């Protein structure tokens, strides 16, 4: 069995997951969970208020909410978020000074989040969904260990989009739209 330092993979229980489609009026008042919540931004952006800080996630970012952490979420009306969320019961605590907003430089977190939710939608919480969830937690831990900061510049967003969509035709206009920039910029 693969071991992680933050999460006890033997204790993993996938509670559920789903999608939130883009809605310029979407907001979630302050609340907490008894389980871990992971929110992957497929596109768009938003604002998340947690104690002592505000997070500004955008496409290809993962937000991590440990159990009991109060948080409020608001979609950016000009660039509504489309997200995938996972609720996971697992023993573990974030590492000291862990960032709650993580980049997905390789697209692996997004790919796994998509596979977990797709599996749950078609077959429920299957053994495959559980295996994907364990892999997802190991990747979250790897990003935490790397100390890679979240970049908010247009080039980073464009590169992350290319990593996640390399198998599709990508044109300059699409990259500009994803990066909230102009094609000439």
Coordinates of N, CA, C and O in Angstrom, one line a residue:
X1 N 0.8 -1.2 0.0 CA 0.0 0.0 0.0 C 0.9 1.2 0.0 O 1.9 1.3 0.7
X2 N 0.5 2.2 -0.8 CA 1.2 3.5 -0.9 C 0.9 4.3 0.4 O -0.2 4.3 0.9
X3 N 1.9 4.9 1.0 CA 1.8 5.7 2.2 C 2.0 7.1 1.9 O 2.8 7.5 1.1
X4 N 1.2 7.9 2.6 CA 1.3 9.4 2.6 C 1.6 9.9 4.0 O 1.2 9.2 5.0
X5 N 2.2 11.0 4.1 CA 2.5 11.5 5.4 C 1.3 12.3 6.0 O 1.2 12.4 7.2
X6 N 0.5 13.0 5.2 CA -0.6 13.8 5.7 C -1.8 13.0 5.9 O -2.5 13.1 6.9
X7 N -2.2 12.2 4.9 CA -3.4 11.5 4.9 C -3.2 10.0 5.2 O -2.3 9.4 4.7
X8 N -4.1 9.4 6.1 CA -4.0 8.0 6.3 C -4.9 7.3 5.3 O -6.1 7.3 5.4
X9 N -4.2 6.8 4.2 CA -5.0 6.2 3.1 C -5.8 5.0 3.5 O -6.8 4.7 2.8
X10 N -5.5 4.4 4.6 CA -6.3 3.2 5.0 C -7.7 3.7 5.6 O -8.6 2.9 5.7
X11 N -7.8 5.0 5.9 CA -9.0 5.5 6.5 C -9.9 6.3 5.5 O -10.9 6.8 5.8
X12 N -9.5 6.3 4.2 CA -10.2 7.1 3.2 C -11.6 6.5 2.9 O -11.8 5.3 2.7
X13 N -12.6 7.5 3.0 CA -13.9 7.2 2.6 C -14.5 8.3 1.7 O -14.6 9.4 2.2
X14 N -14.7 8.0 0.5 CA -15.3 9.0 -0.4 C -16.7 9.2 -0.1 O -17.5 8.3 -0.2
X15 N -17.1 10.4 0.4 CA -18.5 10.7 0.8 C -19.3 11.0 -0.5 O -20.5 10.6 -0.6
X16 N -18.7 11.8 -1.4 CA -19.4 12.2 -2.6 C -18.7 13.2 -3.4 O -17.6 13.7 -3.0
X17 N -19.3 13.6 -4.4 CA -18.7 14.7 -5.3 C -19.7 15.1 -6.3 O -20.8 14.5 -6.4
X18 N -19.4 16.2 -7.0 CA -20.3 16.7 -8.0 C -19.7 17.9 -8.7 O -18.5 18.2 -8.6
X19 N -20.6 18.6 -9.4 CA -20.1 19.7 -10.2 C -21.0 20.9 -9.9 O -22.2 20.8 -9.5
X20 N -20.4 22.1 -10.0 CA -21.2 23.3 -9.9 C -20.9 24.0 -11.2 O -19.8 24.4 -11.6
X21 N -22.0 24.2 -12.0 CA -21.9 24.9 -13.3 C -21.8 26.4 -13.1 O -22.2 27.0 -12.1
X22 N -21.3 27.1 -14.1 CA -21.1 28.5 -14.1 C -22.4 29.2 -13.8 O -23.4 29.0 -14.5
X23 N -22.4 30.1 -12.8 CA -23.6 30.9 -12.5 C -23.1 32.2 -11.9 O -22.4 32.2 -10.8
X24 N -23.3 33.3 -12.5 CA -22.8 34.6 -12.1 C -23.3 35.0 -10.8 O -22.8 35.9 -10.1
X25 N -24.4 34.4 -10.3 CA -25.0 34.8 -9.0 C -24.7 33.7 -7.9 O -25.2 33.8 -6.8
X26 N -23.8 32.7 -8.2 CA -23.6 31.7 -7.2 C -22.8 32.2 -6.0 O -21.8 32.9 -6.1
X27 N -23.3 31.8 -4.8 CA -22.6 32.2 -3.6 C -23.0 31.1 -2.5 O -24.0 30.5 -2.6
X28 N -22.1 30.9 -1.6 CA -22.3 30.0 -0.5 C -21.9 30.7 0.8 O -20.7 31.1 0.9
X29 N -22.9 30.9 1.7 CA -22.5 31.7 2.9 C -21.6 30.8 3.8 O -21.3 29.6 3.5
X30 N -21.0 31.5 4.8 CA -20.0 30.8 5.6 C -20.6 29.5 6.2 O -21.7 29.5 6.7
X31 N -19.8 28.5 6.1 CA -20.2 27.2 6.6 C -18.9 26.3 6.9 O -17.8 26.7 6.6
X32 N -19.1 25.2 7.5 CA -18.0 24.2 7.7 C -18.5 22.8 7.3 O -19.7 22.6 7.1
X33 N -17.6 21.9 7.3 CA -17.8 20.5 7.0 C -17.2 19.6 8.1 O -16.1 20.0 8.6
X34 N -17.7 18.5 8.3 CA -17.0 17.5 9.2 C -16.0 16.7 8.4 O -15.3 15.9 9.0
X35 N -16.0 16.7 7.1 CA -15.1 16.0 6.2 C -14.2 17.0 5.5 O -14.5 18.2 5.5
X36 N -13.2 16.5 4.8 CA -12.4 17.3 3.9 C -13.2 17.7 2.7 O -14.0 16.8 2.2
X37 N -13.1 18.9 2.2 CA -13.7 19.3 0.9 C -12.6 19.8 0.0 O -11.7 20.6 0.4
X38 N -12.7 19.3 -1.2 CA -11.7 19.8 -2.2 C -12.5 20.3 -3.4 O -13.4 19.7 -3.9
X39 N -12.2 21.6 -3.8 CA -12.9 22.2 -4.9 C -11.9 22.6 -6.0 O -11.0 23.3 -5.8
X40 N -12.1 21.9 -7.2 CA -11.3 22.2 -8.3 C -11.9 23.1 -9.3 O -13.1 22.9 -9.7
X41 N -11.2 24.2 -9.6 CA -11.8 25.2 -10.5 C -11.5 24.8 -12.0 O -10.3 24.8 -12.4
X42 N -12.5 24.4 -12.7 CA -12.4 24.0 -14.1 C -12.2 25.2 -15.0 O -11.4 25.2 -15.9
X43 N -13.0 26.2 -14.7 CA -12.9 27.5 -15.3 C -13.5 28.6 -14.5 O -14.2 28.3 -13.5
X44 N -13.2 29.8 -14.8 CA -13.8 30.9 -14.1 C -13.0 31.3 -12.9 O -11.8 30.7 -12.7
X45 N -13.5 32.1 -12.0 CA -12.8 32.5 -10.8 C -13.8 32.9 -9.7 O -15.0 33.0 -10.0
X46 N -13.3 33.1 -8.5 CA -14.1 33.4 -7.4 C -13.3 34.0 -6.3 O -12.1 34.3 -6.4
X47 N -14.0 34.2 -5.2 CA -13.4 34.7 -3.9 C -13.9 33.7 -2.8 O -15.0 33.4 -2.7
X48 N -12.9 33.4 -2.0 CA -13.2 32.5 -0.8 C -12.6 33.2 0.4 O -11.4 33.5 0.5
X49 N -13.5 33.4 1.4 CA -13.1 33.9 2.6 C -12.9 32.8 3.7 O -13.9 32.1 3.9
X50 N -11.7 32.7 4.2 CA -11.5 31.8 5.3 C -10.9 32.7 6.4 O -10.5 33.8 6.2
X51 N -10.8 32.2 7.7 CA -10.3 33.0 8.7 C -8.9 33.6 8.4 O -8.0 32.9 7.9
X52 N -8.8 34.9 8.5 CA -7.6 35.6 8.4 C -7.1 35.8 7.0 O -6.0 36.3 6.8
X53 N -7.8 35.3 6.0 CA -7.4 35.6 4.6 C -8.5 35.4 3.6 O -9.5 34.8 3.9
X54 N -8.2 35.9 2.4 CA -9.1 35.7 1.3 C -8.3 35.1 0.1 O -7.2 35.5 -0.2
X55 N -8.9 34.0 -0.4 CA -8.3 33.3 -1.5 C -9.0 33.7 -2.8 O -10.2 34.0 -2.9
X56 N -8.2 33.7 -3.9 CA -8.7 34.1 -5.2 C -8.4 33.0 -6.2 O -7.6 33.2 -7.1
X57 N -9.2 31.9 -6.2 CA -8.9 30.8 -7.1 C -9.4 31.2 -8.5 O -10.3 32.0 -8.7
X58 N -8.8 30.5 -9.4 CA -9.2 30.6 -10.8 C -8.9 29.3 -11.5 O -8.6 28.3 -10.8
X59 N -9.1 29.2 -12.8 CA -9.0 27.9 -13.5 C -7.7 27.2 -13.1 O -6.7 27.8 -13.0
X60 N -7.8 25.9 -12.9 CA -6.7 25.0 -12.7 C -6.1 25.2 -11.3 O -5.0 24.9 -11.1
X61 N -6.9 25.6 -10.4 CA -6.5 25.7 -9.0 C -7.4 24.8 -8.2 O -8.6 24.6 -8.5
X62 N -6.9 24.3 -7.1 CA -7.6 23.4 -6.1 C -7.6 24.1 -4.8 O -6.6 24.6 -4.3
X63 N -8.8 24.2 -4.2 CA -9.0 24.8 -2.9 C -9.2 23.6 -2.0 O -10.0 22.7 -2.2
X64 N -8.5 23.6 -0.8 CA -8.6 22.5 0.1 C -9.2 23.1 1.4 O -8.7 24.0 2.0
X65 N -10.3 22.5 1.9 CA -10.9 22.8 3.2 C -10.8 21.7 4.1 O -11.4 20.7 4.0
X66 N -9.9 21.8 5.1 CA -9.8 20.8 6.2 C -11.2 20.8 6.9 O -11.9 21.8 7.0
X67 N -11.5 19.7 7.6 CA -12.7 19.6 8.4 C -12.7 20.7 9.4 O -11.7 21.1 10.1
X68 N -13.9 21.3 9.6 CA -14.1 22.4 10.6 C -13.7 23.8 10.2 O -13.9 24.7 11.0
X69 N -13.1 24.0 9.0 CA -12.6 25.3 8.6 C -13.8 26.1 8.1 O -14.4 25.7 7.0
X70 N -14.2 27.2 8.7 CA -15.2 28.0 8.2 C -14.8 28.7 6.9 O -13.7 29.2 6.7
X71 N -15.7 28.7 5.9 CA -15.4 29.3 4.6 C -16.7 29.8 3.9 O -17.7 29.2 4.1
X72 N -16.6 30.9 3.2 CA -17.6 31.4 2.4 C -17.1 31.6 1.0 O -16.0 31.9 0.8
X73 N -18.0 31.3 0.0 CA -17.5 31.3 -1.4 C -18.5 32.2 -2.2 O -19.7 32.2 -2.0
X74 N -17.9 32.9 -3.2 CA -18.6 33.8 -4.1 C -18.0 33.7 -5.5 O -16.8 33.8 -5.6
X75 N -18.8 33.4 -6.5 CA -18.3 33.3 -7.9 C -18.1 34.7 -8.4 O -18.8 35.7 -8.0
X76 N -17.1 34.9 -9.2 CA -16.9 36.2 -9.9 C -18.0 36.4 -11.0 O -18.0 35.6 -11.9
X77 N -18.9 37.4 -10.8 CA -19.9 37.6 -11.8 C -19.5 37.8 -13.2 O -20.1 37.4 -14.1
X78 N -18.3 38.4 -13.4 CA -17.8 38.6 -14.7 C -17.1 37.4 -15.3 O -16.9 37.3 -16.5
X79 N -16.8 36.4 -14.5 CA -16.1 35.2 -14.9 C -16.5 34.0 -14.0 O -15.7 33.5 -13.2
X80 N -17.8 33.6 -14.1 CA -18.4 32.7 -13.2 C -17.6 31.3 -13.2 O -17.2 30.9 -14.2
X81 N -17.4 30.8 -12.0 CA -16.7 29.6 -11.8 C -17.5 28.4 -12.2 O -18.7 28.3 -12.0
X82 N -16.8 27.4 -12.8 CA -17.3 26.0 -13.0 C -16.4 25.2 -12.2 O -15.2 25.2 -12.4
X83 N -16.9 24.4 -11.2 CA -16.1 23.6 -10.3 C -16.5 22.2 -10.2 O -17.6 21.8 -10.6
X84 N -15.5 21.4 -9.7 CA -15.8 20.0 -9.3 C -15.5 20.0 -7.8 O -14.4 20.5 -7.4
X85 N -16.3 19.3 -7.1 CA -16.0 19.2 -5.6 C -16.0 17.8 -5.2 O -16.7 16.9 -5.8
X86 N -15.2 17.5 -4.2 CA -15.1 16.2 -3.6 C -15.2 16.3 -2.1 O -14.6 17.2 -1.5
X87 N -16.0 15.4 -1.5 CA -16.1 15.4 0.0 C -15.5 14.0 0.4 O -15.9 13.0 -0.1
X88 N -14.5 14.1 1.3 CA -13.7 12.9 1.6 C -13.5 12.8 3.1 O -13.1 13.8 3.7
X89 N -13.9 11.7 3.7 CA -13.6 11.4 5.1 C -12.2 10.7 5.1 O -12.1 9.7 4.5
X90 N -11.3 11.4 5.8 CA -9.9 10.8 5.9 C -9.2 11.3 7.1 O -9.4 12.5 7.4
X91 N -8.5 10.5 7.8 CA -7.7 11.0 8.9 C -6.5 11.7 8.4 O -5.8 11.2 7.5
X92 N -6.3 12.9 8.9 CA -5.1 13.7 8.5 C -5.3 15.1 8.8 O -6.4 15.6 9.1
X93 N -4.2 15.8 8.8 CA -4.2 17.3 9.1 C -3.3 17.9 8.1 O -2.2 17.3 7.7
X94 N -3.6 19.2 7.6 CA -2.7 19.8 6.7 C -1.3 20.0 7.3 O -1.2 20.2 8.5
X95 N -0.3 20.0 6.5 CA 1.1 20.3 7.1 C 1.1 21.7 7.6 O 0.3 22.6 7.2
X96 N 2.1 22.0 8.5 CA 2.2 23.3 9.1 C 2.4 24.4 7.9 O 3.1 24.1 7.0
X97 N 1.7 25.5 8.0 CA 1.7 26.6 7.1 C 1.3 26.1 5.6 O 1.8 26.7 4.7
X98 N 0.5 25.1 5.6 CA 0.1 24.6 4.2 C -0.9 25.7 3.6 O -1.7 26.3 4.2
X99 N -0.7 25.9 2.3 CA -1.5 26.7 1.5 C -2.8 26.0 1.2 O -2.8 24.8 1.0
X100 N -3.9 26.7 1.3 CA -5.2 26.0 1.0 C -5.6 26.2 -0.5 O -6.5 25.5 -1.0
X101 N -4.8 27.0 -1.2 CA -5.0 27.2 -2.6 C -3.8 26.6 -3.3 O -2.7 27.1 -3.2
X102 N -4.1 25.6 -4.1 CA -3.0 24.8 -4.7 C -3.0 24.9 -6.2 O -4.1 24.9 -6.8
X103 N -1.9 25.0 -6.9 CA -1.9 25.0 -8.4 C -2.0 23.5 -8.8 O -1.8 22.6 -8.1
X104 N -2.3 23.4 -10.1 CA -2.3 22.1 -10.7 C -1.5 22.2 -12.0 O -2.0 22.2 -13.1
X105 N -0.2 22.3 -11.8 CA 0.7 22.5 -13.0 C 0.7 21.4 -14.1 O 1.0 21.7 -15.2
X106 N 0.4 20.2 -13.7 CA 0.4 19.1 -14.7 C -1.0 18.7 -15.1 O -1.1 17.9 -16.1
X107 N -2.0 19.2 -14.5 CA -3.4 18.8 -14.9 C -3.8 17.5 -14.2 O -5.0 17.1 -14.4
X108 N -3.0 16.9 -13.4 CA -3.3 15.6 -12.9 C -4.4 15.7 -11.8 O -5.3 14.8 -11.7
X109 N -4.4 16.7 -11.0 CA -5.4 16.9 -10.0 C -6.8 17.0 -10.7 O -7.8 16.4 -10.2
X110 N -6.9 17.9 -11.7 CA -8.1 18.1 -12.4 C -8.6 16.8 -13.1 O -9.8 16.5 -13.1
X111 N -7.6 16.0 -13.7 CA -8.0 14.8 -14.3 C -8.6 13.8 -13.3 O -9.6 13.2 -13.6
X112 N -7.9 13.7 -12.2 CA -8.4 12.7 -11.2 C -9.8 13.2 -10.6 O -10.7 12.4 -10.4
X113 N -9.9 14.5 -10.3 CA -11.2 15.0 -9.8 C -12.3 14.7 -10.8 O -13.4 14.2 -10.4
X114 N -12.1 14.9 -12.1 CA -13.0 14.6 -13.1 C -13.4 13.1 -13.2 O -14.5 12.7 -13.3
X115 N -12.4 12.3 -13.1 CA -12.6 10.8 -13.1 C -13.4 10.4 -11.9 O -14.3 9.5 -12.0
X116 N -13.1 10.9 -10.7 CA -13.8 10.5 -9.5 C -15.3 10.9 -9.6 O -16.2 10.0 -9.4
X117 N -15.6 12.1 -10.1 CA -17.0 12.5 -10.2 C -17.7 11.7 -11.3 O -18.8 11.3 -11.1
X118 N -17.0 11.5 -12.4 CA -17.6 10.8 -13.5 C -18.0 9.4 -13.1 O -19.0 8.8 -13.4
X119 N -17.1 8.7 -12.3 CA -17.3 7.4 -11.8 C -18.5 7.4 -10.9 O -19.3 6.5 -10.9
X120 N -18.6 8.3 -10.0 CA -19.7 8.4 -9.0 C -21.0 8.6 -9.8 O -22.0 8.1 -9.4
X121 N -21.0 9.4 -10.8 CA -22.2 9.7 -11.6 C -22.7 8.5 -12.3 O -23.9 8.3 -12.5
X122 N -21.8 7.6 -12.8 CA -22.2 6.4 -13.6 C -22.4 5.2 -12.7 O -23.2 4.3 -13.1
X123 N -21.6 5.0 -11.7 CA -21.6 3.7 -11.0 C -21.7 3.9 -9.5 O -21.7 2.9 -8.7
X124 N -21.8 5.1 -9.0 CA -21.8 5.3 -7.5 C -20.3 5.4 -7.0 O -19.4 5.5 -7.8
X125 N -20.2 5.2 -5.7 CA -18.9 5.2 -5.1 C -18.3 3.8 -5.2 O -18.4 3.0 -4.4
X126 N -17.7 3.6 -6.4 CA -17.1 2.3 -6.7 C -15.7 2.1 -6.2 O -15.1 3.1 -5.7
X127 N -15.1 0.9 -6.3 CA -13.8 0.7 -6.0 C -12.8 1.6 -6.8 O -11.8 2.0 -6.3
X128 N -13.2 1.8 -8.1 CA -12.3 2.6 -8.9 C -12.4 4.1 -8.4 O -11.3 4.7 -8.3
X129 N -13.5 4.6 -8.1 CA -13.6 5.9 -7.5 C -12.8 6.1 -6.2 O -12.1 7.1 -6.0
X130 N -12.8 5.0 -5.4 CA -12.0 5.0 -4.2 C -10.5 5.0 -4.5 O -9.8 5.7 -3.8
X131 N -10.1 4.2 -5.5 CA -8.7 4.2 -5.8 C -8.3 5.6 -6.4 O -7.2 6.1 -6.1
X132 N -9.1 6.2 -7.2 CA -8.8 7.5 -7.7 C -8.7 8.5 -6.6 O -7.8 9.4 -6.6
X133 N -9.5 8.4 -5.6 CA -9.5 9.3 -4.5 C -8.2 9.2 -3.7 O -7.6 10.2 -3.3
X134 N -7.7 8.0 -3.5 CA -6.4 7.8 -2.8 C -5.3 8.4 -3.6 O -4.4 9.1 -3.1
X135 N -5.3 8.2 -4.9 CA -4.3 8.8 -5.8 C -4.4 10.4 -5.7 O -3.4 11.1 -5.6
X136 N -5.6 10.9 -5.7 CA -5.8 12.3 -5.6 C -5.2 12.9 -4.3 O -4.5 13.9 -4.4
X137 N -5.4 12.2 -3.2 CA -4.9 12.7 -1.9 C -3.4 12.6 -1.9 O -2.7 13.5 -1.4
X138 N -2.8 11.6 -2.6 CA -1.3 11.6 -2.7 C -0.8 12.7 -3.5 O 0.2 13.3 -3.2
X139 N -1.5 13.1 -4.6 CA -1.1 14.3 -5.4 C -1.2 15.6 -4.6 O -0.4 16.5 -4.7
X140 N -2.3 15.7 -3.8 CA -2.4 16.9 -3.0 C -1.3 17.0 -2.1 O -0.6 18.1 -1.9
X141 N -0.9 15.9 -1.5 CA 0.2 15.9 -0.5 C 1.5 16.3 -1.3 O 2.4 17.0 -0.8
X142 N 1.7 15.8 -2.5 CA 2.9 16.1 -3.3 C 3.0 17.6 -3.6 O 4.1 18.1 -3.5
X143 N 1.9 18.2 -3.9 CA 1.9 19.6 -4.2 C 2.2 20.4 -3.0 O 3.0 21.3 -3.0
X144 N 1.6 20.0 -1.8 CA 2.0 20.7 -0.6 C 3.5 20.5 -0.3 O 4.1 21.5 0.1
X145 N 4.0 19.3 -0.5 CA 5.5 19.1 -0.2 C 6.4 19.9 -1.1 O 7.5 20.3 -0.8
X146 N 5.9 20.1 -2.4 CA 6.7 20.9 -3.3 C 6.9 22.3 -3.0 O 7.8 23.0 -3.4
X147 N 5.9 22.9 -2.3 CA 5.9 24.3 -1.9 C 5.7 25.2 -3.1 O 6.0 26.4 -3.1
X148 N 5.1 24.6 -4.2 CA 4.9 25.4 -5.4 C 3.8 26.5 -5.1 O 2.7 26.1 -4.7
X149 N 4.1 27.7 -5.3 CA 3.1 28.8 -5.1 C 2.1 28.8 -6.2 O 2.4 28.5 -7.3
X150 N 0.9 29.3 -5.9 CA -0.1 29.6 -6.9 C 0.3 30.8 -7.7 O 0.6 31.9 -7.1
X151 N 0.4 30.7 -9.0 CA 0.6 31.9 -9.8 C -0.7 32.4 -10.4 O -1.6 31.6 -10.7
X152 N -0.8 33.7 -10.4 CA -2.1 34.3 -10.9 C -1.9 35.0 -12.2 O -2.7 35.8 -12.7
X153 N -0.7 34.8 -12.9 CA -0.5 35.6 -14.1 C -1.1 34.8 -15.3 O -1.4 33.6 -15.3
X154 N -1.3 35.6 -16.4 CA -1.9 35.0 -17.6 C -1.1 33.9 -18.2 O -1.7 32.9 -18.7
X155 N 0.2 34.0 -18.2 CA 1.0 32.9 -18.8 C 0.8 31.6 -18.0 O 0.7 30.5 -18.6
X156 N 0.8 31.6 -16.7 CA 0.6 30.4 -15.9 C -0.8 29.8 -16.2 O -0.9 28.6 -16.4
X157 N -1.8 30.6 -16.3 CA -3.1 30.1 -16.6 C -3.1 29.4 -18.0 O -3.7 28.3 -18.2
X158 N -2.5 30.1 -19.0 CA -2.4 29.5 -20.4 C -1.7 28.2 -20.4 O -2.1 27.2 -21.0
X159 N -0.5 28.2 -19.7 CA 0.3 26.9 -19.6 C -0.5 25.8 -19.0 O -0.5 24.7 -19.5
X160 N -1.2 26.1 -17.9 CA -2.0 25.1 -17.2 C -3.1 24.6 -18.2 O -3.4 23.4 -18.2
X161 N -3.7 25.5 -18.9 CA -4.8 25.1 -19.9 C -4.2 24.1 -21.0 O -4.8 23.1 -21.3
X162 N -3.0 24.5 -21.5 CA -2.4 23.7 -22.5 C -2.1 22.3 -21.9 O -2.3 21.3 -22.6
X163 N -1.6 22.2 -20.7 CA -1.3 20.9 -20.0 C -2.5 20.1 -19.9 O -2.5 18.8 -20.2
X164 N -3.6 20.7 -19.6 CA -4.9 19.9 -19.4 C -5.6 19.6 -20.7 O -6.4 18.7 -20.7
X165 N -5.3 20.3 -21.8 CA -6.0 20.1 -23.0 C -5.1 19.9 -24.2 O -5.5 20.1 -25.3
X166 N -3.9 19.3 -24.0 CA -3.0 19.1 -25.1 C -3.5 18.2 -26.2 O -3.1 18.3 -27.3
X167 N -4.5 17.4 -25.8 CA -5.0 16.4 -26.8 C -6.1 17.0 -27.7 O -6.5 16.3 -28.6
X168 N -6.4 18.3 -27.5 CA -7.4 19.0 -28.3 C -6.7 20.1 -29.1 O -5.7 20.6 -28.7
X169 N -7.3 20.5 -30.2 CA -6.8 21.6 -30.9 C -6.9 22.9 -30.0 O -8.0 23.1 -29.4
X170 N -5.9 23.7 -29.9 CA -5.9 24.9 -29.1 C -5.4 26.0 -30.0 O -4.4 26.0 -30.6
X171 N -6.3 27.1 -30.0 CA -5.9 28.3 -30.8 C -5.6 29.5 -29.9 O -5.9 29.4 -28.7
X172 N -5.1 30.5 -30.4 CA -4.7 31.7 -29.7 C -5.9 32.4 -29.0 O -5.8 32.8 -27.9
X173 N -7.0 32.4 -29.7 CA -8.2 33.1 -29.2 C -8.7 32.4 -27.9 O -9.0 33.0 -26.9
X174 N -8.6 31.0 -27.9 CA -9.0 30.3 -26.8 C -8.1 30.5 -25.6 O -8.5 30.8 -24.5
X175 N -6.8 30.5 -25.9 CA -5.8 30.8 -24.8 C -6.0 32.2 -24.2 O -5.9 32.4 -23.0
X176 N -6.3 33.1 -25.1 CA -6.5 34.5 -24.6 C -7.7 34.6 -23.7 O -7.7 35.2 -22.6
X177 N -8.8 33.9 -24.1 CA -10.0 34.0 -23.3 C -9.8 33.3 -21.9 O -10.2 33.8 -20.9
X178 N -9.1 32.1 -21.9 CA -8.9 31.4 -20.7 C -8.0 32.3 -19.8 O -8.2 32.3 -18.5
X179 N -7.0 33.0 -20.3 CA -6.1 33.8 -19.5 C -6.6 35.2 -19.2 O -5.9 36.0 -18.7
X180 N -7.8 35.5 -19.7 CA -8.4 36.8 -19.5 C -7.5 37.9 -20.0 O -7.1 38.9 -19.4
X181 N -7.1 37.6 -21.3 CA -6.2 38.5 -21.9 C -6.6 38.7 -23.4 O -7.6 38.1 -23.8
X182 N -5.9 39.5 -24.1 CA -6.1 39.6 -25.6 C -5.1 38.7 -26.3 O -4.0 38.5 -25.9
X183 N -5.5 38.3 -27.5 CA -4.6 37.5 -28.4 C -3.3 38.2 -28.6 O -2.2 37.6 -28.7
X184 N -3.3 39.5 -28.8 CA -2.0 40.2 -29.0 C -1.2 40.4 -27.8 O 0.1 40.5 -27.9
X185 N -1.8 40.3 -26.6 CA -1.0 40.4 -25.4 C -0.2 39.2 -25.2 O 0.9 39.1 -24.8

